[in-house]
PDB file of C-alpha atoms in Angstrom:
ATOM      1  CA  MET A  11       0.011  -0.015  -0.002  1.00  0.00           C
ATOM      2  CA  SER A  12       1.330   3.422  -0.841  1.00  0.00           C
ATOM      3  CA  ASN A  13       1.767   5.920   1.931  1.00  0.00           C
ATOM      4  CA  PRO A  14      -1.531   7.804   2.098  1.00  0.00           C
ATOM      5  CA  ILE A  15       0.028  10.684   4.008  1.00  0.00           C
ATOM      6  CA  ASP A  16       2.309  11.390   1.061  1.00  0.00           C
ATOM      7  CA  HIS A  17      -0.637  11.535  -1.376  1.00  0.00           C
ATOM      8  CA  PRO A  18      -3.727  12.671   0.493  1.00  0.00           C
ATOM      9  CA  MET A  19      -6.916  13.154  -1.461  1.00  0.00           C
ATOM     10  CA  PRO A  20      -8.434  16.600  -0.949  1.00  0.00           C
ATOM     11  CA  ILE A  21     -11.730  15.332   0.484  1.00  0.00           C
ATOM     12  CA  ASP A  22     -13.433  18.728   0.016  1.00  0.00           C
ATOM     13  CA  ALA A  23     -12.522  18.666  -3.668  1.00  0.00           C
ATOM     14  CA  ALA A  24     -13.805  15.115  -4.113  1.00  0.00           C
ATOM     15  CA  LEU A  25     -17.130  16.150  -2.685  1.00  0.00           C
ATOM     16  CA  ALA A  26     -17.377  19.581  -4.282  1.00  0.00           C
ATOM     17  CA  GLY A  27     -20.312  20.042  -6.543  1.00  0.00           C
ATOM     18  CA  LEU A  28     -22.354  17.232  -5.033  1.00  0.00           C
ATOM     19  CA  ARG A  29     -25.953  17.862  -4.241  1.00  0.00           C
ATOM     20  CA  HIS A  30     -27.143  17.523  -0.728  1.00  0.00           C
ATOM     21  CA  PRO A  31     -29.074  14.201  -0.479  1.00  0.00           C
ATOM     22  CA  ALA A  32     -32.325  16.092   0.188  1.00  0.00           C
ATOM     23  CA  ALA A  33     -31.840  18.043  -3.059  1.00  0.00           C
ATOM     24  CA  CYS A  34     -31.312  14.972  -5.312  1.00  0.00           C
ATOM     25  CA  GLU A  35     -33.968  14.778  -7.981  1.00  0.00           C
ATOM     26  CA  ASP A  36     -33.028  11.491  -9.667  1.00  0.00           C
ATOM     27  CA  MET A  37     -31.085   8.290  -9.108  1.00  0.00           C
ATOM     28  CA  ALA A  38     -28.166   9.476 -11.199  1.00  0.00           C
ATOM     29  CA  GLN A  39     -27.559  12.263  -8.671  1.00  0.00           C
ATOM     30  CA  VAL A  40     -27.931   9.837  -5.768  1.00  0.00           C
ATOM     31  CA  ARG A  41     -25.418   7.427  -7.356  1.00  0.00           C
ATOM     32  CA  LEU A  42     -22.956  10.217  -8.077  1.00  0.00           C
ATOM     33  CA  GLY A  43     -23.127  11.210  -4.415  1.00  0.00           C
ATOM     34  CA  VAL A  44     -22.761   7.656  -3.118  1.00  0.00           C
ATOM     35  CA  ASP A  45     -19.833   6.932  -5.402  1.00  0.00           C
ATOM     36  CA  ALA A  46     -18.063  10.148  -4.345  1.00  0.00           C
ATOM     37  CA  ILE A  47     -18.631   9.369  -0.668  1.00  0.00           C
ATOM     38  CA  ASP A  48     -17.361   5.814  -1.172  1.00  0.00           C
ATOM     39  CA  ARG A  49     -14.146   7.094  -2.762  1.00  0.00           C
ATOM     40  CA  ALA A  50     -13.644   9.584   0.042  1.00  0.00           C
ATOM     41  CA  LEU A  51     -14.294   6.877   2.658  1.00  0.00           C
ATOM     42  CA  VAL A  52     -11.689   4.587   1.077  1.00  0.00           C
ATOM     43  CA  GLU A  53      -9.153   7.454   1.092  1.00  0.00           C
ATOM     44  CA  LEU A  54      -9.883   8.090   4.790  1.00  0.00           C
ATOM     45  CA  LEU A  55      -9.609   4.363   5.530  1.00  0.00           C
ATOM     46  CA  ALA A  56      -6.207   4.310   3.846  1.00  0.00           C
ATOM     47  CA  VAL A  57      -5.062   7.104   6.178  1.00  0.00           C
ATOM     48  CA  ARG A  58      -6.628   5.253   9.196  1.00  0.00           C
ATOM     49  CA  PHE A  59      -4.689   2.101   8.251  1.00  0.00           C
ATOM     50  CA  GLY A  60      -1.562   4.283   7.951  1.00  0.00           C
ATOM     51  CA  PHE A  61      -2.029   5.014  11.650  1.00  0.00           C
ATOM     52  CA  MET A  62      -2.292   1.283  12.283  1.00  0.00           C
ATOM     53  CA  THR A  63       1.123   0.924  10.542  1.00  0.00           C
ATOM     54  CA  ALA A  64       2.490   3.649  12.836  1.00  0.00           C
ATOM     55  CA  ALA A  65       1.036   1.837  15.864  1.00  0.00           C
ATOM     56  CA  ALA A  66       2.717  -1.407  14.847  1.00  0.00           C
ATOM     57  CA  ARG A  67       6.000   0.524  14.587  1.00  0.00           C
ATOM     58  CA  ILE A  68       5.611   2.366  17.903  1.00  0.00           C
ATOM     59  CA  LYS A  69       4.080  -0.224  20.273  1.00  0.00           C
ATOM     60  CA  PRO A  70       6.770  -1.914  22.381  1.00  0.00           C
ATOM     61  CA  GLY A  71       5.573  -5.481  21.815  1.00  0.00           C
ATOM     62  CA  ARG A  72       3.089  -7.662  19.955  1.00  0.00           C
ATOM     63  CA  GLU A  73       1.079  -8.142  23.160  1.00  0.00           C
ATOM     64  CA  HIS A  74       0.224  -4.458  22.983  1.00  0.00           C
ATOM     65  CA  VAL A  75      -1.470  -4.651  19.556  1.00  0.00           C
ATOM     66  CA  ARG A  76      -4.868  -5.757  20.881  1.00  0.00           C
ATOM     67  CA  ASP A  77      -6.141  -3.208  23.459  1.00  0.00           C
ATOM     68  CA  GLU A  78      -9.707  -4.001  24.443  1.00  0.00           C
ATOM     69  CA  ALA A  79     -10.077  -0.834  26.513  1.00  0.00           C
ATOM     70  CA  ARG A  80      -9.074   1.325  23.533  1.00  0.00           C
ATOM     71  CA  LYS A  81     -11.363  -0.661  21.237  1.00  0.00           C
ATOM     72  CA  ALA A  82     -14.332  -0.001  23.560  1.00  0.00           C
ATOM     73  CA  GLN A  83     -13.382   3.699  23.731  1.00  0.00           C
ATOM     74  CA  VAL A  84     -13.244   4.002  19.935  1.00  0.00           C
ATOM     75  CA  ILE A  85     -16.627   2.354  19.531  1.00  0.00           C
ATOM     76  CA  ALA A  86     -18.162   4.489  22.271  1.00  0.00           C
ATOM     77  CA  ASN A  87     -16.726   7.620  20.689  1.00  0.00           C
ATOM     78  CA  VAL A  88     -18.184   6.896  17.250  1.00  0.00           C
ATOM     79  CA  SER A  89     -21.501   5.788  18.741  1.00  0.00           C
ATOM     80  CA  ASP A  90     -21.751   9.176  20.555  1.00  0.00           C
ATOM     81  CA  HIS A  91     -20.859  10.976  17.356  1.00  0.00           C
ATOM     82  CA  ALA A  92     -23.430   8.938  15.431  1.00  0.00           C
ATOM     83  CA  ALA A  93     -26.167   9.872  17.971  1.00  0.00           C
ATOM     84  CA  ARG A  94     -25.352  13.540  17.504  1.00  0.00           C
ATOM     85  CA  HIS A  95     -25.902  13.065  13.735  1.00  0.00           C
ATOM     86  CA  GLY A  96     -29.150  11.177  14.153  1.00  0.00           C
ATOM     87  CA  LEU A  97     -27.701   7.823  13.068  1.00  0.00           C
ATOM     88  CA  SER A  98     -28.437   4.446  14.642  1.00  0.00           C
ATOM     89  CA  THR A  99     -25.819   3.951  17.348  1.00  0.00           C
ATOM     90  CA  ASP A 100     -26.325   0.152  17.111  1.00  0.00           C
ATOM     91  CA  LEU A 101     -25.586   0.199  13.389  1.00  0.00           C
ATOM     92  CA  ILE A 102     -22.514   2.381  13.751  1.00  0.00           C
ATOM     93  CA  ALA A 103     -21.240   0.288  16.706  1.00  0.00           C
ATOM     94  CA  ARG A 104     -21.543  -2.890  14.581  1.00  0.00           C
ATOM     95  CA  LEU A 105     -19.758  -1.266  11.630  1.00  0.00           C
ATOM     96  CA  TRP A 106     -16.925   0.013  13.884  1.00  0.00           C
ATOM     97  CA  GLU A 107     -16.637  -3.377  15.576  1.00  0.00           C
ATOM     98  CA  GLN A 108     -15.782  -4.807  12.180  1.00  0.00           C
ATOM     99  CA  LEU A 109     -13.541  -1.877  11.271  1.00  0.00           C
ATOM    100  CA  VAL A 110     -11.615  -2.079  14.552  1.00  0.00           C
ATOM    101  CA  GLU A 111     -11.189  -5.820  14.305  1.00  0.00           C
ATOM    102  CA  ALA A 112      -9.905  -5.435  10.712  1.00  0.00           C
ATOM    103  CA  SER A 113      -7.534  -2.745  11.939  1.00  0.00           C
ATOM    104  CA  ILE A 114      -6.213  -4.960  14.711  1.00  0.00           C
ATOM    105  CA  ALA A 115      -5.702  -7.815  12.260  1.00  0.00           C
ATOM    106  CA  TYR A 116      -3.878  -5.438   9.917  1.00  0.00           C
ATOM    107  CA  GLU A 117      -1.722  -4.120  12.788  1.00  0.00           C
ATOM    108  CA  PHE A 118      -0.763  -7.683  13.788  1.00  0.00           C
ATOM    109  CA  GLU A 119       0.130  -8.404  10.128  1.00  0.00           C
ATOM    110  CA  VAL A 120       2.344  -5.304   9.893  1.00  0.00           C
ATOM    111  CA  PHE A 121       3.890  -5.973  13.276  1.00  0.00           C
ATOM    112  CA  ASP A 122       4.782  -9.527  12.326  1.00  0.00           C
ATOM    113  CA  ARG A 123       6.095  -8.516   8.900  1.00  0.00           C
ATOM    114  CA  THR A 124       8.230  -5.652  10.142  1.00  0.00           C
ATOM    115  CA  ARG A 125       9.214  -6.715  13.660  1.00  0.00           C
ATOM    116  CA  GLY A 126       8.231 -10.316  14.159  1.00  0.00           C
TER     117      GLY A 126
END
């Protein structure tokens, strides 16, 4: 994976010109919006996984990769943020459970490849 920090996507530029969902008048506009959001999310995930690479480099040992207290904190944080935006906290918590587990697996992989 290339270093996302070296080549960040300007998220604002990627989303510029999109209609607000409430202003969409046809499915083509909806699909353009969804596709743009998906591209932006992938770019943000690339940066997030870059932080997992940094964590694998910084943590003192493999036993520090999985941190259940931090996992719970991350999920609670995004659940609170979701509630403030009127989203289902259960749905967001389930999504982040999967994201955090994938991030932990990735961090283990990087740790083992680079330091194991």
